[in-house]
Tab-separated table of C-alpha atoms in Angstrom:
chain	number	residue	atom	x	y	z
A	119	MET	CA	-4.370	12.136	-42.206
A	120	PRO	CA	-7.055	11.725	-39.491
A	121	THR	CA	-5.975	10.463	-36.077
A	122	LEU	CA	-8.380	8.768	-33.661
A	123	ALA	CA	-8.087	7.538	-30.104
A	124	VAL	CA	-8.108	3.792	-29.475
A	125	TYR	CA	-10.210	2.463	-26.593
A	126	ASP	CA	-10.382	-0.853	-24.789
A	127	MET	CA	-13.673	-2.585	-23.971
A	128	ASN	CA	-13.926	-0.592	-20.722
A	129	ASN	CA	-13.952	2.704	-22.645
A	130	SER	CA	-10.452	3.630	-21.479
A	131	LYS	CA	-8.076	5.244	-23.953
A	132	VAL	CA	-5.074	3.019	-24.681
A	133	GLY	CA	-3.466	4.875	-27.570
A	134	ASP	CA	-3.962	6.573	-30.943
A	135	ILE	CA	-4.179	5.375	-34.514
A	136	GLU	CA	-3.534	7.180	-37.790
A	137	LEU	CA	-6.064	6.444	-40.500
A	138	SER	CA	-5.416	6.510	-44.221
A	139	ALA	CA	-6.629	9.756	-45.771
A	140	GLU	CA	-7.260	7.829	-48.990
A	141	ILE	CA	-10.084	5.953	-47.237
A	142	PHE	CA	-11.201	8.002	-44.240
A	143	ASP	CA	-10.806	11.542	-45.602
A	144	VAL	CA	-12.296	11.783	-49.088
A	145	GLU	CA	-14.733	14.200	-50.686
A	146	ILE	CA	-18.264	12.958	-50.044
A	147	ASN	CA	-20.337	12.225	-53.149
A	148	GLU	CA	-23.960	11.901	-51.998
A	149	ALA	CA	-25.289	10.845	-55.408
A	150	LEU	CA	-22.816	7.972	-55.558
A	151	VAL	CA	-23.713	6.849	-52.024
A	152	HIS	CA	-27.405	6.920	-52.927
A	153	GLN	CA	-26.788	4.797	-56.012
A	154	ALA	CA	-24.815	2.272	-53.937
A	155	VAL	CA	-27.655	1.957	-51.412
A	156	VAL	CA	-30.251	1.526	-54.170
A	157	MET	CA	-28.082	-1.169	-55.767
A	158	GLN	CA	-27.721	-3.029	-52.474
A	159	LEU	CA	-31.434	-2.911	-51.644
A	160	ALA	CA	-32.420	-3.840	-55.205
A	161	SER	CA	-30.320	-6.998	-55.033
A	162	ARG	CA	-32.252	-8.039	-51.904
A	163	ARG	CA	-35.621	-7.982	-53.683
A	164	LEU	CA	-36.951	-11.450	-54.429
A	165	GLY	CA	-38.786	-10.526	-57.624
A	166	THR	CA	-41.073	-13.557	-57.319
A	167	HIS	CA	-44.306	-11.659	-58.108
A	168	ALA	CA	-46.316	-13.185	-60.963
A	169	THR	CA	-49.682	-12.982	-62.704
A	170	LYS	CA	-51.259	-15.360	-65.215
A	171	THR	CA	-51.532	-14.467	-68.867
A	172	ARG	CA	-54.405	-15.810	-70.964
A	173	GLY	CA	-52.221	-18.758	-71.897
A	174	MET	CA	-51.882	-19.779	-68.242
A	175	VAL	CA	-55.506	-19.428	-67.121
A	176	ARG	CA	-57.470	-22.659	-66.861
A	177	GLY	CA	-60.377	-23.265	-69.259
A	178	GLY	CA	-61.403	-21.550	-72.469
A	179	GLY	CA	-61.016	-24.555	-74.687
A	180	ARG	CA	-64.117	-23.991	-76.777
A	181	LYS	CA	-65.648	-20.906	-78.334
A	182	PRO	CA	-68.308	-19.500	-75.948
A	183	TRP	CA	-70.872	-18.938	-78.702
A	184	ARG	CA	-71.032	-18.883	-82.437
A	185	GLN	CA	-69.368	-16.103	-84.379
A	186	LYS	CA	-72.458	-14.490	-85.905
A	187	GLY	CA	-76.132	-14.121	-85.294
A	188	THR	CA	-76.260	-13.806	-81.490
A	189	GLY	CA	-76.065	-10.024	-81.232
A	190	ARG	CA	-73.107	-10.316	-78.899
A	191	ALA	CA	-69.484	-9.385	-79.429
A	192	ARG	CA	-67.216	-11.921	-81.090
A	193	ALA	CA	-65.438	-14.070	-78.480
A	194	GLY	CA	-63.033	-16.928	-78.999
A	195	SER	CA	-62.096	-17.864	-75.417
A	196	ARG	CA	-63.213	-17.432	-71.825
A	197	ARG	CA	-59.561	-16.787	-70.954
A	198	SER	CA	-59.609	-13.362	-72.606
A	199	PRO	CA	-58.265	-10.546	-70.383
A	200	LEU	CA	-61.525	-8.702	-71.076
A	201	TRP	CA	-63.475	-11.322	-69.113
A	202	ARG	CA	-63.749	-11.804	-65.401
A	203	GLY	CA	-61.432	-14.669	-64.436
A	204	GLY	CA	-59.413	-14.244	-67.602
A	205	GLY	CA	-55.732	-13.520	-68.000
A	206	THR	CA	-53.932	-10.334	-66.965
A	207	ILE	CA	-52.519	-7.858	-69.474
A	208	PHE	CA	-49.010	-6.538	-68.783
A	209	GLY	CA	-48.947	-8.051	-65.300
A	210	PRO	CA	-45.718	-8.575	-63.320
A	211	HIS	CA	-43.596	-11.659	-63.947
A	212	PRO	CA	-40.617	-13.091	-62.013
A	213	ARG	CA	-37.507	-10.997	-62.597
A	214	SER	CA	-34.293	-9.881	-60.966
A	215	TYR	CA	-34.005	-6.253	-59.842
A	216	ALA	CA	-30.252	-6.504	-59.272
A	217	PHE	CA	-27.860	-4.218	-61.090
A	218	THR	CA	-24.168	-3.525	-60.668
A	219	MET	CA	-21.918	-0.503	-60.322
A	220	PRO	CA	-18.299	-0.232	-61.414
A	221	ARG	CA	-15.899	-1.469	-58.747
A	222	LYS	CA	-14.228	1.943	-58.343
A	223	GLN	CA	-17.602	3.588	-57.727
A	224	ARG	CA	-18.609	0.978	-55.130
A	225	ARG	CA	-15.340	1.491	-53.275
A	226	LEU	CA	-15.600	5.269	-53.426
A	227	ALA	CA	-19.133	5.138	-51.992
A	228	LEU	CA	-17.806	3.048	-49.105
A	229	LYS	CA	-15.020	5.551	-48.468
A	230	CYS	CA	-17.571	8.382	-48.499
A	231	VAL	CA	-19.694	6.880	-45.720
A	232	LEU	CA	-16.604	6.058	-43.624
A	233	THR	CA	-15.441	9.662	-44.004
A	234	ASP	CA	-18.899	10.891	-42.983
A	235	LYS	CA	-18.777	8.827	-39.776
A	236	ILE	CA	-15.449	10.390	-38.804
A	237	LYS	CA	-16.572	13.942	-39.605
A	238	ASN	CA	-19.641	13.492	-37.393
A	239	GLN	CA	-17.574	11.830	-34.641
A	240	ASN	CA	-19.535	8.594	-34.916
A	241	LEU	CA	-16.600	6.255	-35.497
A	242	ILE	CA	-14.892	4.569	-32.520
A	243	VAL	CA	-11.771	2.408	-32.736
A	244	LEU	CA	-11.396	-0.486	-30.281
A	245	GLU	CA	-8.177	-2.201	-29.258
A	246	ASP	CA	-10.004	-5.547	-29.360
A	247	LEU	CA	-13.500	-6.995	-29.224
A	248	ASN	CA	-14.206	-10.500	-27.961
A	249	PHE	CA	-16.031	-12.387	-25.210
A	250	ASP	CA	-15.222	-15.550	-23.304
A	251	GLU	CA	-18.617	-16.984	-24.239
A	252	PRO	CA	-21.625	-15.921	-26.330
A	253	LYS	CA	-23.691	-13.936	-23.848
A	254	THR	CA	-26.197	-11.219	-24.809
A	255	LYS	CA	-26.077	-9.771	-21.286
A	256	LYS	CA	-22.328	-9.165	-21.563
A	257	PHE	CA	-22.776	-7.491	-24.934
A	258	VAL	CA	-25.427	-5.144	-23.500
A	259	GLU	CA	-23.090	-4.239	-20.619
A	260	PHE	CA	-20.380	-3.490	-23.173
A	261	GLN	CA	-22.802	-1.246	-25.097
A	262	LYS	CA	-23.723	0.630	-21.916
A	263	THR	CA	-20.026	1.275	-21.258
A	264	PHE	CA	-19.932	3.328	-24.479
A	265	GLY	CA	-23.472	4.666	-24.100
A	266	VAL	CA	-24.754	3.040	-27.278
A	267	ASP	CA	-27.314	0.661	-25.759
A	268	LYS	CA	-30.174	2.910	-26.923
A	269	CYS	CA	-28.974	3.552	-30.488
A	270	LYS	CA	-28.085	1.476	-33.523
A	271	ALA	CA	-24.468	0.402	-33.581
A	272	LEU	CA	-22.381	-1.582	-36.067
A	273	PHE	CA	-19.373	-3.565	-34.819
A	274	ILE	CA	-16.697	-4.582	-37.310
A	275	THR	CA	-13.900	-7.034	-36.557
A	276	ARG	CA	-11.119	-8.296	-38.830
A	277	GLU	CA	-12.615	-11.789	-39.058
A	278	ILE	CA	-15.965	-13.187	-37.989
A	279	ILE	CA	-15.767	-13.790	-34.224
A	280	ASP	CA	-18.426	-16.325	-33.305
A	281	ASN	CA	-18.872	-15.180	-29.687
A	282	VAL	CA	-19.360	-11.563	-30.764
A	283	VAL	CA	-21.836	-12.394	-33.534
A	284	ARG	CA	-23.879	-14.758	-31.364
A	285	SER	CA	-23.891	-12.290	-28.471
A	286	SER	CA	-25.332	-9.535	-30.680
A	287	ASN	CA	-27.798	-11.641	-32.682
A	288	ASN	CA	-30.671	-11.135	-30.234
A	289	LEU	CA	-30.278	-7.349	-30.164
A	290	GLN	CA	-32.226	-5.226	-32.639
A	291	ASN	CA	-29.894	-2.247	-32.280
A	292	ALA	CA	-26.584	-4.098	-32.730
A	293	LYS	CA	-24.953	-5.923	-35.612
A	294	ALA	CA	-21.516	-7.524	-35.876
A	295	ILE	CA	-19.777	-8.218	-39.201
A	296	SER	CA	-16.260	-8.779	-40.487
A	297	ALA	CA	-14.159	-6.220	-42.375
A	298	LEU	CA	-14.728	-8.073	-45.649
A	299	GLN	CA	-18.524	-7.771	-45.172
A	300	LEU	CA	-18.281	-3.995	-45.003
A	301	ASN	CA	-21.075	-2.330	-46.987
A	302	VAL	CA	-22.584	1.109	-47.511
A	303	TYR	CA	-26.112	0.333	-46.293
A	304	ASP	CA	-25.103	-1.092	-42.895
A	305	ILE	CA	-22.788	1.862	-42.213
A	306	LEU	CA	-25.498	4.396	-43.089
A	307	ASN	CA	-28.088	2.464	-41.105
A	308	CYS	CA	-26.135	2.723	-37.834
A	309	GLU	CA	-25.640	5.723	-35.592
A	310	LYS	CA	-22.308	4.575	-34.154
A	311	LEU	CA	-19.632	2.599	-35.973
A	312	PHE	CA	-17.096	0.525	-34.021
A	313	LEU	CA	-13.942	-0.757	-35.712
A	314	THR	CA	-11.346	-2.922	-34.036
A	315	LYS	CA	-7.733	-1.921	-34.606
A	316	ASP	CA	-7.013	-4.980	-36.750
A	317	ALA	CA	-10.220	-4.351	-38.737
A	318	VAL	CA	-8.900	-0.878	-39.605
A	319	GLU	CA	-5.673	-2.464	-40.823
A	320	LYS	CA	-7.622	-4.949	-42.939
A	321	ILE	CA	-9.799	-2.222	-44.473
A	322	GLN	CA	-6.751	-0.116	-45.318
A	323	GLU	CA	-5.048	-3.175	-46.774
A	324	VAL	CA	-8.007	-3.968	-49.052
A	325	TYR	CA	-9.264	-0.510	-50.044
A	326	ALA	CA	-6.144	1.678	-50.029
């Protein structure tokens, strides 16, 4: 069972916390993590691309020339895909790229990336995370306290804390979410992962 130190917002150690081995100490399955990331990114695709078939192209109501006697190929419509300005053969049409994975696989992928953060010492547990008011400057000062102002960091609280989210919104290298918004892509996309103590409890409550 992994044990981590707990820090306050001034980067001072205030205690220790034992993490569930069922979540934070599992065997890493890279193929499963890759599939989870592909699934998440695929669901973000709009899939609004479209081309016109010959039935959608304007014009072509009458036969361009008679069937025989002209020496030219037989043609029935100017909308033919063989003609310039005609329809498109096998072109893309609006579709959804989303697909799903079994729930157990999604959860295991999440546990794998959390385990990876601990093994690489990139997971930090905070006693609490909140601000008196939404202020980007205060959030940057907080980042500098932990030396993460120059790298991507993900901050996870038990519930959505408005002051924290609004304080980090203007920063490209910081993102704040709640424990229930936890996902594989965001964890992999950050260099440092911050979890509040109550967020750890929520994650263990949901995923254990």
